[in-house]
C-alpha cells in the first residue's frame, strides 16, 4: 500500500492510502499521484534513495507535473526549484531563539 494524492486543477484535495493509482482512479475518479511521507525537499529521508515528487503532498499543496509544494507562505518568499521548498529573502537566524517572519519589514523578528 502507498499514499496517493488526488489532484484537481493542480491542487491536492485529498490524500489516502490505497493499493494503486489505478484503484484510486477506477473507484474514486479523478487524477491521482503517488506521494511518500519519506520525501521532503527532494530527499528520501528513509534511506537516502530516490525522492518521490519532491515533497509529501498535503491538502492544499500544488502539483506542477513534477512535484508537490506547499502554498506560498508570503509574497516575498521564492520557491527553490531543486527542493520545491519556500525560502525567505533572508535566512532565519540559526541561534536558539524563536523567530517569526515579518512581511512588512522583510525580516525575522525574535519572539519573546
PDB file of N, CA and C in Angstrom:
ATOM      1  N   UNK A   1       0.851  -1.175   0.000  1.00  0.00           N
ATOM      2  CA  UNK A   1       0.000   0.000   0.000  1.00  0.00           C
ATOM      3  C   UNK A   1       0.896   1.237   0.000  1.00  0.00           C
ATOM      4  N   UNK A   2       0.359   2.309  -0.576  1.00  0.00           N
ATOM      5  CA  UNK A   2       1.113   3.550  -0.690  1.00  0.00           C
ATOM      6  C   UNK A   2       0.160   4.730  -0.530  1.00  0.00           C
ATOM      7  N   UNK A   3       0.722   5.924  -0.440  1.00  0.00           N
ATOM      8  CA  UNK A   3      -0.068   7.145  -0.343  1.00  0.00           C
ATOM      9  C   UNK A   3      -0.283   7.716  -1.740  1.00  0.00           C
ATOM     10  N   UNK A   4      -1.501   8.219  -1.960  1.00  0.00           N
ATOM     11  CA  UNK A   4      -1.851   8.831  -3.238  1.00  0.00           C
ATOM     12  C   UNK A   4      -2.581  10.141  -2.977  1.00  0.00           C
ATOM     13  N   UNK A   5      -2.269  11.145  -3.790  1.00  0.00           N
ATOM     14  CA  UNK A   5      -2.886  12.461  -3.674  1.00  0.00           C
ATOM     15  C   UNK A   5      -3.830  12.679  -4.848  1.00  0.00           C
ATOM     16  N   UNK A   6      -5.042  13.111  -4.539  1.00  0.00           N
ATOM     17  CA  UNK A   6      -5.984  13.471  -5.591  1.00  0.00           C
ATOM     18  C   UNK A   6      -5.700  14.920  -5.970  1.00  0.00           C
ATOM     19  N   UNK A   7      -5.523  15.157  -7.270  1.00  0.00           N
ATOM     20  CA  UNK A   7      -5.183  16.488  -7.763  1.00  0.00           C
ATOM     21  C   UNK A   7      -6.318  16.988  -8.648  1.00  0.00           C
ATOM     22  N   UNK A   8      -6.835  18.155  -8.302  1.00  0.00           N
ATOM     23  CA  UNK A   8      -7.887  18.791  -9.088  1.00  0.00           C
ATOM     24  C   UNK A   8      -7.421  20.203  -9.435  1.00  0.00           C
ATOM     25  N   UNK A   9      -7.328  20.483 -10.735  1.00  0.00           N
ATOM     26  CA  UNK A   9      -6.857  21.792 -11.212  1.00  0.00           C
ATOM     27  C   UNK A   9      -5.526  22.180 -10.585  1.00  0.00           C
ATOM     28  N   UNK A  10      -4.627  21.203 -10.446  1.00  0.00           N
ATOM     29  CA  UNK A  10      -3.285  21.458  -9.936  1.00  0.00           C
ATOM     30  C   UNK A  10      -3.164  21.579  -8.439  1.00  0.00           C
ATOM     31  N   UNK A  11      -4.253  21.300  -7.699  1.00  0.00           N
ATOM     32  CA  UNK A  11      -4.239  21.423  -6.242  1.00  0.00           C
ATOM     33  C   UNK A  11      -4.649  20.098  -5.601  1.00  0.00           C
ATOM     34  N   UNK A  12      -3.932  19.708  -4.559  1.00  0.00           N
ATOM     35  CA  UNK A  12      -4.242  18.465  -3.835  1.00  0.00           C
ATOM     36  C   UNK A  12      -5.494  18.687  -2.994  1.00  0.00           C
ATOM     37  N   UNK A  13      -6.476  17.798  -3.187  1.00  0.00           N
ATOM     38  CA  UNK A  13      -7.727  17.901  -2.436  1.00  0.00           C
ATOM     39  C   UNK A  13      -7.929  16.748  -1.452  1.00  0.00           C
ATOM     40  N   UNK A  14      -7.127  15.690  -1.603  1.00  0.00           N
ATOM     41  CA  UNK A  14      -7.284  14.522  -0.736  1.00  0.00           C
ATOM     42  C   UNK A  14      -6.010  13.695  -0.794  1.00  0.00           C
ATOM     43  N   UNK A  15      -5.633  13.067   0.313  1.00  0.00           N
ATOM     44  CA  UNK A  15      -4.504  12.137   0.351  1.00  0.00           C
ATOM     45  C   UNK A  15      -4.993  10.886   1.072  1.00  0.00           C
ATOM     46  N   UNK A  16      -4.783   9.718   0.446  1.00  0.00           N
ATOM     47  CA  UNK A  16      -5.255   8.460   1.024  1.00  0.00           C
ATOM     48  C   UNK A  16      -4.180   7.386   0.899  1.00  0.00           C
ATOM     49  N   UNK A  17      -4.390   6.285   1.580  1.00  0.00           N
ATOM     50  CA  UNK A  17      -3.576   5.083   1.426  1.00  0.00           C
ATOM     51  C   UNK A  17      -4.394   4.108   0.583  1.00  0.00           C
ATOM     52  N   UNK A  18      -3.787   3.579  -0.474  1.00  0.00           N
ATOM     53  CA  UNK A  18      -4.507   2.666  -1.368  1.00  0.00           C
ATOM     54  C   UNK A  18      -3.532   1.689  -1.999  1.00  0.00           C
ATOM     55  N   UNK A  19      -4.094   0.711  -2.692  1.00  0.00           N
ATOM     56  CA  UNK A  19      -3.281  -0.309  -3.353  1.00  0.00           C
ATOM     57  C   UNK A  19      -2.539   0.213  -4.575  1.00  0.00           C
ATOM     58  N   UNK A  20      -3.184   1.100  -5.343  1.00  0.00           N
ATOM     59  CA  UNK A  20      -2.546   1.578  -6.571  1.00  0.00           C
ATOM     60  C   UNK A  20      -3.238   2.831  -7.087  1.00  0.00           C
ATOM     61  N   UNK A  21      -2.552   3.524  -7.970  1.00  0.00           N
ATOM     62  CA  UNK A  21      -3.116   4.686  -8.654  1.00  0.00           C
ATOM     63  C   UNK A  21      -4.337   4.262  -9.470  1.00  0.00           C
ATOM     64  N   UNK A  22      -4.220   3.120 -10.103  1.00  0.00           N
ATOM     65  CA  UNK A  22      -5.316   2.607 -10.929  1.00  0.00           C
ATOM     66  C   UNK A  22      -6.568   2.326 -10.087  1.00  0.00           C
ATOM     67  N   UNK A  23      -6.366   1.784  -8.878  1.00  0.00           N
ATOM     68  CA  UNK A  23      -7.502   1.541  -7.992  1.00  0.00           C
ATOM     69  C   UNK A  23      -8.188   2.859  -7.648  1.00  0.00           C
ATOM     70  N   UNK A  24      -7.397   3.878  -7.318  1.00  0.00           N
ATOM     71  CA  UNK A  24      -7.952   5.191  -6.973  1.00  0.00           C
ATOM     72  C   UNK A  24      -8.783   5.748  -8.125  1.00  0.00           C
ATOM     73  N   UNK A  25      -8.219   5.694  -9.319  1.00  0.00           N
ATOM     74  CA  UNK A  25      -8.920   6.252 -10.475  1.00  0.00           C
ATOM     75  C   UNK A  25     -10.198   5.476 -10.784  1.00  0.00           C
ATOM     76  N   UNK A  26     -10.142   4.149 -10.717  1.00  0.00           N
ATOM     77  CA  UNK A  26     -11.308   3.327 -11.038  1.00  0.00           C
ATOM     78  C   UNK A  26     -12.421   3.462 -10.003  1.00  0.00           C
ATOM     79  N   UNK A  27     -12.056   3.582  -8.736  1.00  0.00           N
ATOM     80  CA  UNK A  27     -13.056   3.590  -7.671  1.00  0.00           C
ATOM     81  C   UNK A  27     -13.441   4.978  -7.158  1.00  0.00           C
ATOM     82  N   UNK A  28     -12.552   5.943  -7.336  1.00  0.00           N
ATOM     83  CA  UNK A  28     -12.808   7.275  -6.793  1.00  0.00           C
ATOM     84  C   UNK A  28     -12.835   8.367  -7.857  1.00  0.00           C
ATOM     85  N   UNK A  29     -12.354   8.036  -9.051  1.00  0.00           N
ATOM     86  CA  UNK A  29     -12.319   9.009 -10.141  1.00  0.00           C
ATOM     87  C   UNK A  29     -11.250  10.072  -9.938  1.00  0.00           C
ATOM     88  N   UNK A  30     -10.995  10.815 -10.983  1.00  0.00           N
ATOM     89  CA  UNK A  30     -10.045  11.913 -10.897  1.00  0.00           C
ATOM     90  C   UNK A  30      -8.612  11.500 -11.150  1.00  0.00           C
ATOM     91  N   UNK A  31      -7.721  12.473 -10.972  1.00  0.00           N
ATOM     92  CA  UNK A  31      -6.288  12.253 -11.170  1.00  0.00           C
ATOM     93  C   UNK A  31      -5.626  11.990  -9.821  1.00  0.00           C
ATOM     94  N   UNK A  32      -4.862  10.911  -9.736  1.00  0.00           N
ATOM     95  CA  UNK A  32      -4.179  10.524  -8.503  1.00  0.00           C
ATOM     96  C   UNK A  32      -2.692  10.383  -8.766  1.00  0.00           C
ATOM     97  N   UNK A  33      -1.878  10.939  -7.873  1.00  0.00           N
ATOM     98  CA  UNK A  33      -0.418  10.909  -7.993  1.00  0.00           C
ATOM     99  C   UNK A  33       0.140  10.287  -6.714  1.00  0.00           C
ATOM    100  N   UNK A  34       1.067   9.358  -6.860  1.00  0.00           N
ATOM    101  CA  UNK A  34       1.673   8.752  -5.673  1.00  0.00           C
ATOM    102  C   UNK A  34       2.539   9.767  -4.949  1.00  0.00           C
ATOM    103  N   UNK A  35       2.534   9.711  -3.627  1.00  0.00           N
ATOM    104  CA  UNK A  35       3.336  10.590  -2.788  1.00  0.00           C
ATOM    105  C   UNK A  35       3.937   9.756  -1.661  1.00  0.00           C
ATOM    106  N   UNK A  36       5.006  10.242  -1.065  1.00  0.00           N
ATOM    107  CA  UNK A  36       5.659   9.484   0.007  1.00  0.00           C
ATOM    108  C   UNK A  36       5.962  10.392   1.186  1.00  0.00           C
ATOM    109  N   UNK A  37       5.528   9.974   2.393  1.00  0.00           N
ATOM    110  CA  UNK A  37       5.822  10.785   3.576  1.00  0.00           C
ATOM    111  C   UNK A  37       7.299  10.746   3.942  1.00  0.00           C
ATOM    112  N   UNK A  38       8.082   9.927   3.260  1.00  0.00           N
ATOM    113  CA  UNK A  38       9.533   9.900   3.469  1.00  0.00           C
ATOM    114  C   UNK A  38      10.259  10.933   2.609  1.00  0.00           C
ATOM    115  N   UNK A  39       9.529  11.643   1.747  1.00  0.00           N
ATOM    116  CA  UNK A  39      10.149  12.606   0.845  1.00  0.00           C
ATOM    117  C   UNK A  39       9.912  14.022   1.334  1.00  0.00           C
ATOM    118  N   UNK A  40      11.003  14.784   1.473  1.00  0.00           N
ATOM    119  CA  UNK A  40      10.926  16.201   1.868  1.00  0.00           C
ATOM    120  C   UNK A  40      12.096  16.941   1.234  1.00  0.00           C
ATOM    121  N   UNK A  41      11.783  18.008   0.524  1.00  0.00           N
ATOM    122  CA  UNK A  41      12.839  18.820  -0.075  1.00  0.00           C
ATOM    123  C   UNK A  41      13.631  18.084  -1.135  1.00  0.00           C
ATOM    124  N   UNK A  42      13.001  17.136  -1.806  1.00  0.00           N
ATOM    125  CA  UNK A  42      13.679  16.396  -2.857  1.00  0.00           C
ATOM    126  C   UNK A  42      14.607  15.306  -2.353  1.00  0.00           C
ATOM    127  N   UNK A  43      14.473  14.948  -1.067  1.00  0.00           N
ATOM    128  CA  UNK A  43      15.332  13.923  -0.462  1.00  0.00           C
ATOM    129  C   UNK A  43      14.452  12.855   0.181  1.00  0.00           C
ATOM    130  N   UNK A  44      14.823  11.595  -0.011  1.00  0.00           N
ATOM    131  CA  UNK A  44      14.152  10.491   0.661  1.00  0.00           C
ATOM    132  C   UNK A  44      14.826  10.324   2.012  1.00  0.00           C
ATOM    133  N   UNK A  45      14.134  10.711   3.072  1.00  0.00           N
ATOM    134  CA  UNK A  45      14.729  10.689   4.412  1.00  0.00           C
ATOM    135  C   UNK A  45      14.859   9.299   4.999  1.00  0.00           C
ATOM    136  N   UNK A  46      14.159   8.341   4.430  1.00  0.00           N
ATOM    137  CA  UNK A  46      14.181   6.994   4.997  1.00  0.00           C
ATOM    138  C   UNK A  46      15.490   6.272   4.706  1.00  0.00           C
ATOM    139  N   UNK A  47      15.898   6.312   3.462  1.00  0.00           N
ATOM    140  CA  UNK A  47      17.103   5.560   3.111  1.00  0.00           C
ATOM    141  C   UNK A  47      18.044   6.319   2.177  1.00  0.00           C
ATOM    142  N   UNK A  48      17.764   7.596   1.956  1.00  0.00           N
ATOM    143  CA  UNK A  48      18.614   8.382   1.071  1.00  0.00           C
ATOM    144  C   UNK A  48      18.428   8.030  -0.394  1.00  0.00           C
ATOM    145  N   UNK A  49      17.439   7.206  -0.688  1.00  0.00           N
ATOM    146  CA  UNK A  49      17.189   6.791  -2.065  1.00  0.00           C
ATOM    147  C   UNK A  49      16.487   7.864  -2.873  1.00  0.00           C
ATOM    148  N   UNK A  50      15.877   7.467  -3.942  1.00  0.00           N
ATOM    149  CA  UNK A  50      15.211   8.387  -4.847  1.00  0.00           C
ATOM    150  C   UNK A  50      13.984   9.002  -4.172  1.00  0.00           C
ATOM    151  N   UNK A  51      13.911  10.324  -4.209  1.00  0.00           N
ATOM    152  CA  UNK A  51      12.762  11.037  -3.664  1.00  0.00           C
ATOM    153  C   UNK A  51      11.605  10.939  -4.648  1.00  0.00           C
ATOM    154  N   UNK A  52      10.393  10.958  -4.126  1.00  0.00           N
ATOM    155  CA  UNK A  52       9.205  10.851  -4.955  1.00  0.00           C
ATOM    156  C   UNK A  52       8.489  12.195  -5.013  1.00  0.00           C
ATOM    157  N   UNK A  53       8.553  12.860  -6.137  1.00  0.00           N
ATOM    158  CA  UNK A  53       7.823  14.110  -6.401  1.00  0.00           C
ATOM    159  C   UNK A  53       8.143  15.236  -5.424  1.00  0.00           C
ATOM    160  N   UNK A  54       9.403  15.358  -5.047  1.00  0.00           N
ATOM    161  CA  UNK A  54       9.958  16.471  -4.267  1.00  0.00           C
ATOM    162  C   UNK A  54       9.527  16.529  -2.804  1.00  0.00           C
ATOM    163  N   UNK A  55       8.205  16.432  -2.520  1.00  0.00           N
ATOM    164  CA  UNK A  55       7.687  16.548  -1.155  1.00  0.00           C
ATOM    165  C   UNK A  55       6.449  15.683  -0.986  1.00  0.00           C
ATOM    166  N   UNK A  56       6.171  15.309   0.255  1.00  0.00           N
ATOM    167  CA  UNK A  56       4.917  14.624   0.566  1.00  0.00           C
ATOM    168  C   UNK A  56       3.776  15.602   0.326  1.00  0.00           C
ATOM    169  N   UNK A  57       2.742  15.154  -0.337  1.00  0.00           N
ATOM    170  CA  UNK A  57       1.610  16.017  -0.662  1.00  0.00           C
ATOM    171  C   UNK A  57       0.715  16.236   0.547  1.00  0.00           C
ATOM    172  N   UNK A  58       0.280  17.457   0.720  1.00  0.00           N
ATOM    173  CA  UNK A  58      -0.701  17.788   1.745  1.00  0.00           C
ATOM    174  C   UNK A  58      -1.891  18.452   1.083  1.00  0.00           C
ATOM    175  N   UNK A  59      -3.018  18.422   1.732  1.00  0.00           N
ATOM    176  CA  UNK A  59      -4.194  19.083   1.183  1.00  0.00           C
ATOM    177  C   UNK A  59      -3.883  20.569   1.024  1.00  0.00           C
ATOM    178  N   UNK A  60      -4.168  21.093  -0.160  1.00  0.00           N
ATOM    179  CA  UNK A  60      -3.869  22.484  -0.467  1.00  0.00           C
ATOM    180  C   UNK A  60      -2.533  22.674  -1.153  1.00  0.00           C
ATOM    181  N   UNK A  61      -1.709  21.635  -1.159  1.00  0.00           N
ATOM    182  CA  UNK A  61      -0.437  21.721  -1.874  1.00  0.00           C
ATOM    183  C   UNK A  61      -0.713  21.790  -3.370  1.00  0.00           C
ATOM    184  N   UNK A  62       0.258  22.312  -4.109  1.00  0.00           N
ATOM    185  CA  UNK A  62       0.131  22.388  -5.553  1.00  0.00           C
ATOM    186  C   UNK A  62       0.958  21.293  -6.213  1.00  0.00           C
ATOM    187  N   UNK A  63       0.522  20.884  -7.387  1.00  0.00           N
ATOM    188  CA  UNK A  63       1.188  19.876  -8.215  1.00  0.00           C
ATOM    189  C   UNK A  63       1.432  20.510  -9.576  1.00  0.00           C
ATOM    190  N   UNK A  64       2.697  20.507 -10.025  1.00  0.00           N
ATOM    191  CA  UNK A  64       3.015  21.134 -11.313  1.00  0.00           C
ATOM    192  C   UNK A  64       3.425  20.126 -12.385  1.00  0.00           C
ATOM    193  N   UNK A  65       3.177  18.851 -12.123  1.00  0.00           N
ATOM    194  CA  UNK A  65       3.567  17.810 -13.068  1.00  0.00           C
ATOM    195  C   UNK A  65       4.915  17.195 -12.736  1.00  0.00           C
ATOM    196  N   UNK A  66       5.672  17.840 -11.862  1.00  0.00           N
ATOM    197  CA  UNK A  66       6.967  17.331 -11.424  1.00  0.00           C
ATOM    198  C   UNK A  66       6.964  17.022  -9.944  1.00  0.00           C
ATOM    199  N   UNK A  67       6.449  17.958  -9.152  1.00  0.00           N
ATOM    200  CA  UNK A  67       6.495  17.788  -7.712  1.00  0.00           C
ATOM    201  C   UNK A  67       5.383  18.520  -6.991  1.00  0.00           C
ATOM    202  N   UNK A  68       5.286  18.216  -5.690  1.00  0.00           N
ATOM    203  CA  UNK A  68       4.318  18.851  -4.808  1.00  0.00           C
ATOM    204  C   UNK A  68       5.013  19.961  -4.028  1.00  0.00           C
ATOM    205  N   UNK A  69       4.293  21.066  -3.802  1.00  0.00           N
ATOM    206  CA  UNK A  69       4.833  22.140  -2.972  1.00  0.00           C
ATOM    207  C   UNK A  69       3.702  22.845  -2.237  1.00  0.00           C
ATOM    208  N   UNK A  70       4.029  23.306  -1.027  1.00  0.00           N
ATOM    209  CA  UNK A  70       3.058  23.996  -0.182  1.00  0.00           C
ATOM    210  C   UNK A  70       2.685  25.335  -0.810  1.00  0.00           C
ATOM    211  N   UNK A  71       1.540  25.896  -0.403  1.00  0.00           N
ATOM    212  CA  UNK A  71       1.206  27.243  -0.870  1.00  0.00           C
ATOM    213  C   UNK A  71       2.281  28.237  -0.426  1.00  0.00           C
ATOM    214  N   UNK A  72       2.487  29.271  -1.212  1.00  0.00           N
ATOM    215  CA  UNK A  72       3.492  30.284  -0.886  1.00  0.00           C
ATOM    216  C   UNK A  72       3.116  30.960   0.432  1.00  0.00           C
ATOM    217  N   UNK A  73       4.013  30.924   1.445  1.00  0.00           N
ATOM    218  CA  UNK A  73       3.648  31.462   2.754  1.00  0.00           C
ATOM    219  C   UNK A  73       3.593  32.986   2.801  1.00  0.00           C
ATOM    220  N   UNK A  74       4.440  33.654   2.034  1.00  0.00           N
ATOM    221  CA  UNK A  74       4.481  35.114   1.990  1.00  0.00           C
ATOM    222  C   UNK A  74       4.839  35.541   0.568  1.00  0.00           C
ATOM    223  N   UNK A  75       4.348  36.702   0.123  1.00  0.00           N
ATOM    224  CA  UNK A  75       4.644  37.146  -1.243  1.00  0.00           C
ATOM    225  C   UNK A  75       6.133  37.308  -1.554  1.00  0.00           C
ATOM    226  N   UNK A  76       6.938  37.606  -0.552  1.00  0.00           N
ATOM    227  CA  UNK A  76       8.371  37.829  -0.792  1.00  0.00           C
ATOM    228  C   UNK A  76       9.183  36.542  -0.884  1.00  0.00           C
ATOM    229  N   UNK A  77       8.614  35.420  -0.504  1.00  0.00           N
ATOM    230  CA  UNK A  77       9.356  34.171  -0.495  1.00  0.00           C
ATOM    231  C   UNK A  77       9.388  33.569  -1.896  1.00  0.00           C
ATOM    232  N   UNK A  78      10.474  32.869  -2.211  1.00  0.00           N
ATOM    233  CA  UNK A  78      10.627  32.246  -3.525  1.00  0.00           C
ATOM    234  C   UNK A  78      10.787  30.731  -3.376  1.00  0.00           C
ATOM    235  N   UNK A  79      10.295  30.034  -4.381  1.00  0.00           N
ATOM    236  CA  UNK A  79      10.374  28.565  -4.364  1.00  0.00           C
ATOM    237  C   UNK A  79      11.722  28.119  -4.911  1.00  0.00           C
ATOM    238  N   UNK A  80      12.382  27.253  -4.174  1.00  0.00           N
ATOM    239  CA  UNK A  80      13.634  26.644  -4.623  1.00  0.00           C
ATOM    240  C   UNK A  80      13.269  25.571  -5.635  1.00  0.00           C
ATOM    241  N   UNK A  81      13.724  25.696  -6.853  1.00  0.00           N
ATOM    242  CA  UNK A  81      13.345  24.766  -7.912  1.00  0.00           C
ATOM    243  C   UNK A  81      13.953  23.373  -7.734  1.00  0.00           C
ATOM    244  N   UNK A  82      14.973  23.242  -6.913  1.00  0.00           N
ATOM    245  CA  UNK A  82      15.561  21.925  -6.659  1.00  0.00           C
ATOM    246  C   UNK A  82      14.792  21.170  -5.575  1.00  0.00           C
ATOM    247  N   UNK A  83      14.361  21.896  -4.527  1.00  0.00           N
ATOM    248  CA  UNK A  83      13.722  21.246  -3.386  1.00  0.00           C
ATOM    249  C   UNK A  83      12.206  21.423  -3.343  1.00  0.00           C
ATOM    250  N   UNK A  84      11.702  22.407  -4.055  1.00  0.00           N
ATOM    251  CA  UNK A  84      10.283  22.781  -4.018  1.00  0.00           C
ATOM    252  C   UNK A  84       9.863  23.254  -2.625  1.00  0.00           C
ATOM    253  N   UNK A  85      10.805  23.807  -1.878  1.00  0.00           N
ATOM    254  CA  UNK A  85      10.530  24.430  -0.589  1.00  0.00           C
ATOM    255  C   UNK A  85      10.617  25.942  -0.764  1.00  0.00           C
ATOM    256  N   UNK A  86       9.965  26.694   0.116  1.00  0.00           N
ATOM    257  CA  UNK A  86       9.956  28.150   0.037  1.00  0.00           C
ATOM    258  C   UNK A  86      11.084  28.738   0.868  1.00  0.00           C
ATOM    259  N   UNK A  87      11.740  29.761   0.327  1.00  0.00           N
ATOM    260  CA  UNK A  87      12.846  30.430   1.013  1.00  0.00           C
ATOM    261  C   UNK A  87      12.511  31.894   1.246  1.00  0.00           C
ATOM    262  N   UNK A  88      12.782  32.349   2.457  1.00  0.00           N
ATOM    263  CA  UNK A  88      12.631  33.766   2.787  1.00  0.00           C
ATOM    264  C   UNK A  88      13.731  34.559   2.086  1.00  0.00           C
ATOM    265  N   UNK A  89      13.530  35.871   1.898  1.00  0.00           N
ATOM    266  CA  UNK A  89      14.574  36.683   1.263  1.00  0.00           C
ATOM    267  C   UNK A  89      15.884  36.702   2.049  1.00  0.00           C
ATOM    268  N   UNK A  90      15.792  36.515   3.369  1.00  0.00           N
ATOM    269  CA  UNK A  90      16.985  36.402   4.203  1.00  0.00           C
ATOM    270  C   UNK A  90      16.837  35.146   5.065  1.00  0.00           C
ATOM    271  N   UNK A  91      17.903  34.412   5.254  1.00  0.00           N
ATOM    272  CA  UNK A  91      17.814  33.181   6.062  1.00  0.00           C
ATOM    273  C   UNK A  91      17.442  33.476   7.520  1.00  0.00           C
ATOM    274  N   UNK A  92      16.709  32.559   8.114  1.00  0.00           N
ATOM    275  CA  UNK A  92      16.364  32.694   9.522  1.00  0.00           C
ATOM    276  C   UNK A  92      17.624  32.517  10.363  1.00  0.00           C
ATOM    277  N   UNK A  93      17.801  33.315  11.421  1.00  0.00           N
ATOM    278  CA  UNK A  93      18.961  33.126  12.305  1.00  0.00           C
ATOM    279  C   UNK A  93      19.011  31.694  12.842  1.00  0.00           C
ATOM    280  N   UNK A  94      20.205  31.224  13.072  1.00  0.00           N
ATOM    281  CA  UNK A  94      20.385  29.825  13.483  1.00  0.00           C
ATOM    282  C   UNK A  94      20.697  29.668  14.971  1.00  0.00           C
ATOM    283  N   UNK A  95      20.481  30.714  15.757  1.00  0.00           N
ATOM    284  CA  UNK A  95      20.716  30.581  17.199  1.00  0.00           C
ATOM    285  C   UNK A  95      19.540  29.841  17.848  1.00  0.00           C
ATOM    286  N   UNK A  96      19.522  29.762  19.160  1.00  0.00           N
ATOM    287  CA  UNK A  96      18.493  29.003  19.871  1.00  0.00           C
ATOM    288  C   UNK A  96      17.216  29.794  20.151  1.00  0.00           C
ATOM    289  N   UNK A  97      17.120  31.013  19.642  1.00  0.00           N
ATOM    290  CA  UNK A  97      15.940  31.840  19.872  1.00  0.00           C
ATOM    291  C   UNK A  97      14.840  31.482  18.881  1.00  0.00           C
ATOM    292  N   UNK A  98      13.615  31.923  19.193  1.00  0.00           N
ATOM    293  CA  UNK A  98      12.469  31.686  18.311  1.00  0.00           C
ATOM    294  C   UNK A  98      12.205  32.940  17.490  1.00  0.00           C
ATOM    295  N   UNK A  99      11.880  32.732  16.205  1.00  0.00           N
ATOM    296  CA  UNK A  99      11.648  33.846  15.300  1.00  0.00           C
ATOM    297  C   UNK A  99      10.378  33.621  14.494  1.00  0.00           C
ATOM    298  N   UNK A 100       9.802  34.730  14.058  1.00  0.00           N
ATOM    299  CA  UNK A 100       8.704  34.668  13.094  1.00  0.00           C
ATOM    300  C   UNK A 100       9.025  35.662  11.978  1.00  0.00           C
ATOM    301  N   UNK A 101       8.438  35.435  10.833  1.00  0.00           N
ATOM    302  CA  UNK A 101       8.702  36.288   9.674  1.00  0.00           C
ATOM    303  C   UNK A 101       7.762  37.488   9.691  1.00  0.00           C
ATOM    304  N   UNK A 102       8.318  38.687   9.464  1.00  0.00           N
ATOM    305  CA  UNK A 102       7.523  39.909   9.361  1.00  0.00           C
ATOM    306  C   UNK A 102       7.574  40.373   7.910  1.00  0.00           C
ATOM    307  N   UNK A 103       6.492  40.179   7.193  1.00  0.00           N
ATOM    308  CA  UNK A 103       6.453  40.514   5.766  1.00  0.00           C
ATOM    309  C   UNK A 103       6.564  42.022   5.530  1.00  0.00           C
ATOM    310  N   UNK A 104       6.075  42.834   6.469  1.00  0.00           N
ATOM    311  CA  UNK A 104       6.141  44.289   6.292  1.00  0.00           C
ATOM    312  C   UNK A 104       7.573  44.802   6.273  1.00  0.00           C
ATOM    313  N   UNK A 105       8.432  44.223   7.113  1.00  0.00           N
ATOM    314  CA  UNK A 105       9.829  44.667   7.174  1.00  0.00           C
ATOM    315  C   UNK A 105      10.781  43.729   6.434  1.00  0.00           C
ATOM    316  N   UNK A 106      10.230  42.628   5.932  1.00  0.00           N
ATOM    317  CA  UNK A 106      11.038  41.589   5.260  1.00  0.00           C
ATOM    318  C   UNK A 106      12.193  41.133   6.134  1.00  0.00           C
ATOM    319  N   UNK A 107      11.867  40.866   7.410  1.00  0.00           N
ATOM    320  CA  UNK A 107      12.895  40.461   8.365  1.00  0.00           C
ATOM    321  C   UNK A 107      12.334  39.460   9.374  1.00  0.00           C
ATOM    322  N   UNK A 108      13.252  38.700   9.967  1.00  0.00           N
ATOM    323  CA  UNK A 108      12.897  37.782  11.050  1.00  0.00           C
ATOM    324  C   UNK A 108      12.816  38.579  12.355  1.00  0.00           C
ATOM    325  N   UNK A 109      11.771  38.349  13.131  1.00  0.00           N
ATOM    326  CA  UNK A 109      11.564  39.055  14.386  1.00  0.00           C
ATOM    327  C   UNK A 109      11.634  38.039  15.525  1.00  0.00           C
ATOM    328  N   UNK A 110      12.479  38.349  16.498  1.00  0.00           N
ATOM    329  CA  UNK A 110      12.619  37.455  17.644  1.00  0.00           C
ATOM    330  C   UNK A 110      11.337  37.442  18.463  1.00  0.00           C
ATOM    331  N   UNK A 111      10.924  36.237  18.866  1.00  0.00           N
ATOM    332  CA  UNK A 111       9.728  36.057  19.689  1.00  0.00           C
ATOM    333  C   UNK A 111      10.147  35.927  21.142  1.00  0.00           C
ATOM    334  N   UNK A 112       9.390  36.557  21.999  1.00  0.00           N
ATOM    335  CA  UNK A 112       9.725  36.500  23.445  1.00  0.00           C
ATOM    336  C   UNK A 112       8.943  35.423  24.143  1.00  0.00           C
TER     337      UNK A 112
END
